[in-house]
CSV table of C-alpha atoms and ligand atoms in Angstrom, one decimal:
chain,number,residue,atom,x,y,z
A,1,MET,CA,2.7,121.2,72.2
A,2,ASP,CA,4.8,121.0,68.8
A,3,THR,CA,7.4,123.7,69.7
A,4,LEU,CA,10.4,123.0,72.0
A,5,TYR,CA,9.7,124.4,75.3
A,6,VAL,CA,12.1,127.1,76.5
A,7,PRO,CA,12.0,127.7,80.3
A,8,ALA,CA,11.4,131.2,81.5
A,9,THR,CA,14.7,133.1,82.4
A,10,THR,CA,13.4,134.6,85.8
A,11,THR,CA,14.7,132.9,88.7
A,12,GLN,CA,12.5,132.2,91.5
A,13,SER,CA,13.1,134.5,94.7
A,14,VAL,CA,11.6,131.9,96.8
A,15,ASN,CA,13.6,128.8,97.0
A,16,PRO,CA,12.3,126.4,99.7
A,17,PRO,CA,14.1,123.1,100.5
A,18,CYS,CA,11.6,121.0,98.7
A,19,LEU,CA,12.1,122.9,95.3
A,20,GLN,CA,16.0,122.6,95.9
A,21,ARG,CA,15.5,118.8,96.5
A,22,TYR,CA,13.2,118.4,93.5
A,23,LEU,CA,15.8,120.3,91.3
A,24,GLN,CA,18.9,118.4,92.6
A,25,MET,CA,16.8,115.0,92.0
A,26,ARG,CA,16.0,116.0,88.3
A,27,THR,CA,19.6,117.3,87.7
A,28,HIS,CA,21.0,114.1,89.0
A,29,THR,CA,18.8,112.0,86.6
A,30,HIS,CA,19.9,114.2,83.8
A,31,SER,CA,23.7,113.7,84.8
A,32,LEU,CA,23.1,109.9,84.4
A,33,ILE,CA,22.7,110.4,80.7
A,34,ALA,CA,25.7,112.3,80.0
A,35,PRO,CA,27.7,109.4,78.9
A,36,LEU,CA,25.3,108.0,76.5
A,37,THR,CA,24.6,108.5,72.9
A,38,PRO,CA,20.9,109.4,71.6
A,39,GLU,CA,20.8,105.9,70.0
A,40,ASP,CA,21.7,104.3,73.3
A,41,MET,CA,18.5,105.9,74.8
A,42,VAL,CA,16.1,104.5,72.3
A,43,VAL,CA,16.7,100.6,72.4
A,44,GLN,CA,15.1,98.1,74.8
A,45,SER,CA,17.0,95.1,75.2
A,46,MET,CA,14.6,93.0,76.8
A,47,PRO,CA,10.8,93.3,77.9
A,48,ASP,CA,11.9,93.6,81.4
A,49,ALA,CA,14.3,96.6,80.8
A,50,SER,CA,13.1,100.1,79.5
A,51,PRO,CA,14.8,102.6,77.2
A,52,VAL,CA,16.4,105.4,78.8
A,53,LYS,CA,14.3,107.8,77.2
A,54,TRP,CA,11.3,106.1,78.4
A,55,HIS,CA,12.8,106.5,82.0
A,56,LEU,CA,13.3,110.1,81.5
A,57,ALA,CA,9.8,110.7,80.3
A,58,HIS,CA,8.1,108.3,82.8
A,59,THR,CA,9.4,109.9,85.8
A,60,THR,CA,8.4,113.4,84.4
A,61,TRP,CA,4.8,112.0,83.7
A,62,PHE,CA,4.7,110.9,87.2
A,63,PHE,CA,4.9,114.5,88.6
A,64,GLU,CA,2.8,115.7,86.1
A,65,THR,CA,-0.1,113.3,86.6
A,66,PHE,CA,0.1,112.9,90.4
A,67,ILE,CA,0.9,116.6,91.4
A,68,LEU,CA,0.7,119.2,88.5
A,69,SER,CA,-2.7,117.8,87.0
A,70,GLN,CA,-4.2,118.5,90.1
A,71,MET,CA,-3.9,122.2,89.9
A,72,HIS,CA,-6.8,123.7,88.3
A,73,ASP,CA,-5.2,125.7,85.5
A,74,TYR,CA,-2.4,123.3,84.5
A,75,GLN,CA,-2.2,122.2,80.6
A,76,VAL,CA,-0.4,119.0,80.2
A,77,PHE,CA,2.6,119.2,77.9
A,78,ASP,CA,1.1,116.6,75.3
A,79,PRO,CA,-2.2,114.6,75.8
A,80,ALA,CA,-0.6,111.8,74.0
A,81,PHE,CA,2.0,111.1,76.8
A,82,GLY,CA,-0.5,109.7,79.3
A,83,TYR,CA,-0.7,106.5,76.9
A,84,LEU,CA,3.0,106.6,76.2
A,85,PHE,CA,4.4,107.0,79.8
A,86,ASN,CA,1.9,105.5,82.0
A,87,SER,CA,3.9,102.3,83.3
A,88,TYR,CA,1.1,100.3,84.9
A,89,TYR,CA,-1.7,102.2,86.6
A,90,GLU,CA,-5.0,100.7,85.6
A,91,ALA,CA,-6.9,103.6,87.1
A,92,LEU,CA,-5.2,106.0,84.5
A,93,GLY,CA,-6.3,104.1,81.6
A,94,PRO,CA,-4.7,102.0,78.6
A,95,ARG,CA,-0.9,102.3,78.0
A,96,GLN,CA,2.0,101.3,75.7
A,97,PRO,CA,2.7,97.6,76.2
A,98,ARG,CA,5.6,97.2,78.4
A,99,ALA,CA,7.6,95.1,75.9
A,100,GLN,CA,7.2,97.7,73.2
A,101,ARG,CA,8.7,100.7,74.9
A,102,GLY,CA,11.6,100.5,72.7
A,103,LEU,CA,9.5,101.0,69.5
A,104,LEU,CA,8.9,104.7,70.6
A,105,THR,CA,11.2,106.4,68.4
A,106,ARG,CA,8.9,109.5,68.7
A,107,PRO,CA,8.8,111.7,70.6
A,108,SER,CA,12.3,112.4,69.9
A,109,LEU,CA,14.9,112.8,72.7
A,110,GLU,CA,14.8,116.4,72.3
A,111,ALA,CA,10.9,116.4,72.8
A,112,VAL,CA,11.4,114.4,76.0
A,113,LEU,CA,14.1,116.8,77.4
A,114,SER,CA,11.7,119.6,76.5
A,115,TYR,CA,9.0,117.8,78.4
A,116,ARG,CA,11.3,117.6,81.4
A,117,ARG,CA,11.9,121.3,81.2
A,118,TYR,CA,8.3,122.2,81.0
A,119,VAL,CA,7.3,120.1,84.0
A,120,ASP,CA,10.2,121.2,86.1
A,121,ASP,CA,9.3,124.8,85.3
A,122,HIS,CA,5.7,124.3,86.5
A,123,MET,CA,7.0,122.4,89.5
A,124,SER,CA,9.2,125.2,90.4
A,125,VAL,CA,6.4,127.6,90.4
A,126,PHE,CA,4.1,125.1,92.4
A,127,LEU,CA,6.8,124.1,94.9
A,128,SER,CA,7.3,127.9,95.8
A,129,SER,CA,3.8,128.1,97.1
A,130,ASP,CA,2.2,126.7,100.4
A,131,LEU,CA,1.9,122.9,100.2
A,132,SER,CA,-0.7,120.9,101.8
A,133,PRO,CA,0.6,117.7,103.7
A,134,GLU,CA,-1.1,115.7,100.8
A,135,VAL,CA,0.9,117.4,98.2
A,136,THR,CA,4.1,117.0,100.4
A,137,GLY,CA,3.5,113.4,100.6
A,138,LEU,CA,3.0,113.0,96.8
A,139,LEU,CA,6.3,114.9,96.2
A,140,GLU,CA,8.2,112.6,98.6
A,141,LEU,CA,6.9,109.8,96.6
A,142,GLY,CA,7.6,111.4,93.4
A,143,LEU,CA,11.3,111.9,94.6
A,144,ALA,CA,11.7,108.3,95.7
A,145,HIS,CA,10.2,107.2,92.6
A,146,GLU,CA,12.6,109.0,90.5
A,147,GLU,CA,15.5,107.6,92.5
A,148,GLN,CA,14.0,104.0,91.9
A,149,HIS,CA,14.3,104.9,88.1
A,150,GLN,CA,17.8,106.3,88.4
A,151,GLU,CA,18.7,102.8,89.6
A,152,LEU,CA,16.7,101.1,86.9
A,153,LEU,CA,18.3,103.2,84.4
A,154,CYS,CA,21.7,102.1,85.3
A,155,MET,CA,20.4,98.3,85.4
A,156,ASP,CA,18.9,98.8,81.9
A,157,VAL,CA,21.8,100.4,80.5
A,158,LEU,CA,24.3,97.8,81.8
A,159,HIS,CA,22.1,95.2,80.3
A,160,LEU,CA,21.9,97.0,76.9
A,161,LEU,CA,25.6,97.6,76.7
A,162,ALA,CA,26.3,93.8,77.6
A,163,GLN,CA,24.5,92.8,74.3
A,164,SER,CA,26.9,94.8,72.3
A,165,PRO,CA,29.9,92.7,71.0
A,166,LEU,CA,32.0,96.0,71.6
A,167,LYS,CA,31.1,95.7,75.5
A,168,PRO,CA,31.4,99.5,75.8
A,169,ALA,CA,31.9,101.0,79.3
A,170,TYR,CA,28.9,103.2,80.2
A,171,ASN,CA,31.4,105.2,82.4
A,172,PRO,CA,35.1,104.0,82.8
A,173,ARG,CA,35.2,106.1,85.8
A,174,TRP,CA,32.2,104.5,87.4
A,175,PRO,CA,33.2,103.4,90.9
A,176,ASN,CA,34.5,100.0,91.4
A,177,VAL,CA,32.8,97.7,94.3
A,178,GLU,CA,35.3,97.3,97.3
A,179,ALA,CA,36.8,93.9,97.6
A,180,GLY,CA,37.4,92.4,101.1
A,181,ARG,CA,37.4,89.5,103.4
A,182,ARG,CA,34.6,86.7,103.5
A,183,GLY,CA,31.7,86.9,105.9
A,184,ARG,CA,31.5,85.4,109.3
A,185,PHE,CA,28.5,84.4,111.3
A,186,THR,CA,27.2,86.4,114.1
A,187,ARG,CA,24.7,85.0,116.3
A,188,ILE,CA,21.5,86.9,117.1
A,189,ASP,CA,19.1,86.0,119.9
A,190,GLY,CA,15.9,86.8,118.2
A,191,GLY,CA,12.5,86.7,120.4
A,192,LEU,CA,9.7,89.1,119.8
A,193,VAL,CA,11.0,91.9,117.7
A,194,GLU,CA,9.3,94.7,115.6
A,195,ILE,CA,9.9,95.4,112.1
A,196,GLY,CA,8.6,97.8,109.6
A,197,ALA,CA,8.5,101.7,109.3
A,198,ASP,CA,7.1,103.8,111.9
A,199,ASN,CA,5.1,106.7,111.1
A,200,ASP,CA,7.9,109.3,111.0
A,201,GLY,CA,9.7,110.2,107.8
A,202,PHE,CA,9.0,108.9,104.4
A,203,ALA,CA,8.8,105.3,103.7
A,204,PHE,CA,6.9,103.2,100.9
A,205,ASP,CA,3.4,101.9,101.9
A,206,ASN,CA,4.7,98.3,101.7
A,207,GLU,CA,7.0,99.1,104.6
A,208,ARG,CA,4.0,99.7,107.0
A,209,PRO,CA,2.7,99.0,109.4
A,210,ARG,CA,5.3,98.4,112.0
A,211,HIS,CA,4.5,95.1,113.6
A,212,LYS,CA,5.6,92.3,115.8
A,213,VAL,CA,7.4,89.2,114.6
A,214,TRP,CA,8.8,86.3,116.5
A,215,LEU,CA,12.2,85.1,115.6
A,216,GLU,CA,14.1,81.9,116.6
A,217,PRO,CA,17.8,82.5,117.4
A,218,PHE,CA,19.7,82.5,114.2
A,219,GLU,CA,23.0,83.4,112.6
A,220,ILE,CA,23.7,85.8,109.8
A,221,ALA,CA,26.9,86.6,107.8
A,222,ASP,CA,28.2,89.9,108.4
A,223,ARG,CA,29.3,90.4,104.7
A,224,LEU,CA,28.2,89.2,101.3
A,225,VAL,CA,29.0,86.0,99.4
A,226,THR,CA,32.1,86.8,97.2
A,227,ASN,CA,32.9,86.0,93.4
A,228,GLY,CA,35.6,83.5,94.7
A,229,GLU,CA,33.1,81.5,96.8
A,230,TRP,CA,30.9,81.5,93.8
A,231,LEU,CA,33.8,80.0,91.8
A,232,GLU,CA,34.1,77.3,94.3
A,233,PHE,CA,30.3,76.6,94.0
A,234,MET,CA,30.8,76.3,90.3
A,235,ALA,CA,33.9,74.3,90.4
A,236,ASP,CA,31.9,71.8,92.8
A,237,GLY,CA,29.2,71.4,90.2
A,238,GLY,CA,26.9,74.0,91.4
A,239,TYR,CA,25.1,74.5,88.2
A,240,GLN,CA,25.0,70.9,87.4
A,241,ARG,CA,23.6,69.5,90.4
A,242,ALA,CA,19.7,69.2,90.4
A,243,ASP,CA,19.8,68.3,94.2
A,244,LEU,CA,20.9,71.9,95.1
A,245,TRP,CA,18.1,73.6,93.3
A,246,LEU,CA,14.5,74.3,93.8
A,247,SER,CA,12.3,72.8,91.0
A,248,ASP,CA,11.6,76.2,89.2
A,249,GLY,CA,15.2,77.1,89.6
A,250,TRP,CA,16.5,73.9,88.2
A,251,ALA,CA,14.0,74.4,85.0
A,252,MET,CA,15.7,77.9,84.5
A,253,VAL,CA,19.0,76.5,84.8
A,254,LEU,CA,18.1,74.0,82.0
A,255,ALA,CA,16.1,76.3,79.8
A,256,GLN,CA,18.5,79.3,80.0
A,257,GLN,CA,21.6,77.3,80.1
A,258,TRP,CA,22.8,79.1,83.2
A,259,ASP,CA,26.3,78.2,84.2
A,260,SER,CA,27.5,81.4,85.9
A,261,PRO,CA,26.2,84.5,87.1
A,262,MET,CA,24.8,87.2,84.4
A,263,TYR,CA,27.5,89.1,82.9
A,264,TRP,CA,30.2,86.6,83.5
A,265,GLN,CA,32.2,85.3,80.5
A,266,SER,CA,35.3,83.0,80.4
A,267,GLU,CA,38.2,82.0,78.2
A,268,GLY,CA,39.3,78.9,79.9
A,269,ALA,CA,39.7,79.7,83.6
A,270,HIS,CA,40.0,83.4,83.0
A,271,TRP,CA,36.7,85.2,83.8
A,272,GLN,CA,35.6,88.5,82.9
A,273,VAL,CA,32.6,90.4,84.1
A,274,MET,CA,30.6,93.0,81.9
A,275,SER,CA,30.1,96.3,84.2
A,276,LEU,CA,29.2,99.8,84.0
A,277,ARG,CA,33.0,100.3,83.7
A,278,GLY,CA,32.9,98.1,80.9
A,279,LEU,CA,34.6,94.4,80.7
A,280,GLN,CA,36.6,93.9,83.7
A,281,PRO,CA,38.5,90.9,85.2
A,282,LEU,CA,36.6,89.1,87.7
A,283,GLN,CA,37.6,90.2,91.4
A,284,PRO,CA,37.4,87.1,93.5
A,285,ASP,CA,37.2,89.0,96.9
A,286,ALA,CA,34.2,91.4,95.6
A,287,PRO,CA,30.7,90.5,96.3
A,288,VAL,CA,28.9,88.3,93.7
A,289,THR,CA,26.4,90.3,91.9
A,290,HIS,CA,23.5,89.6,89.1
A,291,ILE,CA,22.4,86.3,90.5
A,292,SER,CA,18.5,85.2,90.7
A,293,TYR,CA,16.8,84.3,93.9
A,294,TYR,CA,17.0,80.4,92.5
A,295,GLU,CA,21.0,80.8,92.2
A,296,ALA,CA,21.2,82.3,95.8
A,297,ALA,CA,18.9,79.7,97.2
A,298,ALA,CA,20.9,77.0,95.6
A,299,PHE,CA,24.3,78.4,96.8
A,300,ALA,CA,23.0,78.5,100.4
A,301,VAL,CA,21.9,74.9,100.3
A,302,TRP,CA,25.5,74.0,99.0
A,303,LYS,CA,27.0,75.8,101.9
A,304,GLY,CA,24.8,74.2,104.4
A,305,ALA,CA,23.0,77.4,105.3
A,306,ARG,CA,20.0,79.4,103.9
A,307,LEU,CA,18.9,83.0,103.3
A,308,PRO,CA,17.7,85.0,106.0
A,309,THR,CA,14.2,85.9,106.3
A,310,GLU,CA,13.3,89.7,105.8
A,311,ALA,CA,12.7,90.1,109.5
A,312,GLU,CA,15.9,88.6,110.4
A,313,TRP,CA,17.6,90.7,108.0
A,314,GLU,CA,15.9,93.9,109.3
A,315,HIS,CA,16.5,93.0,113.0
A,316,ALA,CA,20.2,92.0,112.4
A,317,CYS,CA,20.7,95.4,110.6
A,318,LEU,CA,19.4,97.5,113.3
A,319,SER,CA,21.5,95.5,115.7
A,320,GLY,CA,24.4,96.7,114.0
A,321,ALA,CA,25.4,93.2,112.9
A,322,LEU,CA,25.6,93.7,109.0
A,323,GLU,CA,28.5,95.0,106.9
A,324,GLN,CA,27.8,96.0,103.1
A,325,ALA,CA,24.1,96.6,104.1
A,326,HIS,CA,23.1,99.2,101.8
A,327,ASP,CA,25.9,100.1,99.4
A,328,VAL,CA,27.1,97.0,97.4
A,329,ALA,CA,24.3,94.8,96.3
A,330,TRP,CA,20.6,94.1,97.1
A,331,GLN,CA,20.4,90.8,99.2
A,332,TRP,CA,17.8,88.1,98.3
A,333,THR,CA,15.8,87.0,101.4
A,334,ASN,CA,13.8,83.7,102.1
A,335,SER,CA,10.7,86.0,102.2
A,336,ALA,CA,7.9,86.0,99.8
A,337,TYR,CA,6.8,89.7,99.0
A,338,LEU,CA,3.5,89.8,100.9
A,339,PRO,CA,1.5,92.6,102.6
A,340,TYR,CA,2.6,93.2,106.2
A,341,PRO,CA,-0.4,92.5,108.7
A,342,GLY,CA,-2.8,95.7,108.6
A,343,PHE,CA,-1.4,96.9,105.2
A,344,THR,CA,-3.5,99.5,103.5
A,345,PRO,CA,-2.4,100.7,99.9
A,346,GLY,CA,-2.7,104.5,99.3
A,347,THR,CA,-6.3,105.6,97.8
A,348,GLY,CA,-6.6,106.3,94.0
A,349,ALA,CA,-4.1,105.4,91.4
A,350,VAL,CA,-1.0,105.8,93.7
A,351,GLY,CA,-2.6,102.7,95.6
A,352,GLU,CA,-1.2,100.7,92.5
A,353,TYR,CA,2.3,101.6,93.2
A,354,ASN,CA,3.4,98.5,95.4
A,355,GLY,CA,0.5,96.4,96.7
A,356,LYS,CA,-0.7,95.0,93.6
A,357,PHE,CA,2.6,93.3,92.9
A,358,MET,CA,2.4,91.2,96.1
A,359,SER,CA,2.3,87.7,94.3
A,360,GLY,CA,5.0,85.6,92.9
A,361,GLN,CA,8.0,88.0,93.9
A,362,MET,CA,10.7,87.6,96.5
A,363,VAL,CA,11.9,90.3,98.8
A,364,LEU,CA,15.3,91.9,98.5
A,365,ARG,CA,16.9,93.9,101.4
A,366,GLY,CA,19.7,96.5,101.6
A,367,GLY,CA,20.6,98.5,98.6
A,368,ALA,CA,23.4,98.4,95.8
A,369,SER,CA,26.2,100.4,94.4
A,370,VAL,CA,23.7,101.9,91.8
A,371,THR,CA,21.1,102.7,94.4
A,372,PRO,CA,21.1,106.7,95.0
A,373,LYS,CA,22.8,107.4,98.4
A,374,GLY,CA,20.1,108.0,101.0
A,375,HIS,CA,17.3,106.1,98.9
A,376,ALA,CA,17.3,102.8,101.0
A,377,ARG,CA,16.8,102.3,104.9
A,378,PRO,CA,16.7,99.3,106.9
A,379,THR,CA,12.9,98.9,106.5
A,380,TYR,CA,13.1,99.1,102.9
A,381,ARG,CA,11.5,96.3,100.7
A,382,ASN,CA,12.5,95.7,97.2
A,383,PHE,CA,11.3,92.9,95.1
A,384,PHE,CA,11.6,91.1,92.0
A,385,GLY,CA,10.7,87.8,90.4
A,386,PRO,CA,12.7,85.0,91.7
A,387,ASP,CA,14.4,84.5,88.0
A,388,LYS,CA,15.4,88.1,87.5
A,389,ARG,CA,19.3,88.7,87.4
A,390,TRP,CA,19.7,92.0,85.8
A,391,LEU,CA,19.3,93.8,89.1
A,392,PHE,CA,22.4,94.4,91.2
A,393,SER,CA,21.5,91.4,93.3
A,394,GLY,CA,23.9,89.3,95.7
A,395,LEU,CA,23.4,87.3,98.9
A,396,ARG,CA,24.1,87.1,102.5
A,397,LEU,CA,24.0,83.7,104.2
A,398,ALA,CA,21.9,82.8,107.5
A,399,ARG,CA,21.5,79.7,109.4
A,400,ASP,CA,19.5,78.3,112.3
A,401,PHE,CA,21.4,78.6,115.8
A,402,LYS,CA,22.0,75.1,117.0
B,1,LIG,C1,10.4,98.1,93.4
B,1,LIG,C2,12.2,98.2,91.6
B,1,LIG,C3,10.3,96.6,91.7
B,1,LIG,O1,10.9,98.4,89.2
B,1,LIG,O2,8.8,98.3,89.3
B,1,LIG,C4,9.3,102.1,89.6
B,1,LIG,C5,10.3,100.4,91.3
B,1,LIG,N1,7.9,101.3,91.0
B,1,LIG,N2,8.2,102.6,89.4
B,1,LIG,C6,9.7,98.6,89.6
B,1,LIG,C7,9.0,101.3,90.7
B,1,LIG,C8,7.3,102.3,90.2
B,1,LIG,C9,9.7,98.8,91.1
B,1,LIG,N3,10.9,97.9,92.0
B,2,LIG,FE1,7.8,104.0,87.7
């Protein structure tokens, strides 16, 4: 399809709730690009990050591939897009190498927005018909997927703008994170508890099945570690003392010359932090963000504490023991990202969504300021490699109860 697609002007008379949710989700993604220039949307600032234009197209490709292409008379917008915007699904064939997504100056932003309109228009017709439970499940997955990419888009935009000497704000009115008191430990009894999602409502496959876990008594902080506490760690030689660090973490400190969290910069003792609001003075009473698992683990050792396991985190959260659970920063846990006992990935290409990444990554729990409202839940398992810092990651301390 060469020409720009213009959607039909007729409005649907049927407007079922799932169609409304779909359109709101797509409109929200579109609203996130309002502060950006077309140039902002093409560049890839590092192999882990993707260009905004790629996120816009990939989320669209997801609905086209997993839902619309299952309809017998659907014509794909452009057969070349399968190669360009497939992220990692081996079952769906070869794809643009991840690290080279920023070389895609074509299709133009205009063409990608046109692709979004084309798929939205076909989805609108489709979602106005009767949907099988299978399609409803794929729709839920597609919506949760778009929410994940809304957050990834914010992470990737911040990383890109932080590379600019101008340190431009993405949006000067982007909400600031709340500052507050430091965390206090709460005792949790533990025992035989259940974690994981039950079968009501949407959850990713990696949150199931619900299963039993034994917890020794433990203590967990009700709040996240603050920037002020992180400054104390730095002042006490936190980034210079190999004894605090895991071996792989210490290797990163040396190789990457880590001496503070990502996006911090100082002139003497005056610290500033690059954020979606631009360069801002460091707020000592706000939670620290943009730290790797290795940094979180070293800080915990320095404090005579440890990170909670993901089961401890979930149990404490559902006991009402946690503040700042879902809306400030993802919280590194001590748990490797592994399948729960009895885990079964979905069948077909969607089975590659989560399960195949279960090696070499750590679980984060909670949710961040950039996580779309209502996206995360107490059973939610986010995961990243232990050296990653461009996500909105922080930490909450735990310790054994003695
Ligand atoms: C759960 C955030 C690690 O970034 O690959 C996006 C989310 N999955 N598309 C990722 C995801 C498929 C995923 N993380
Ligand atoms: Fe994706």
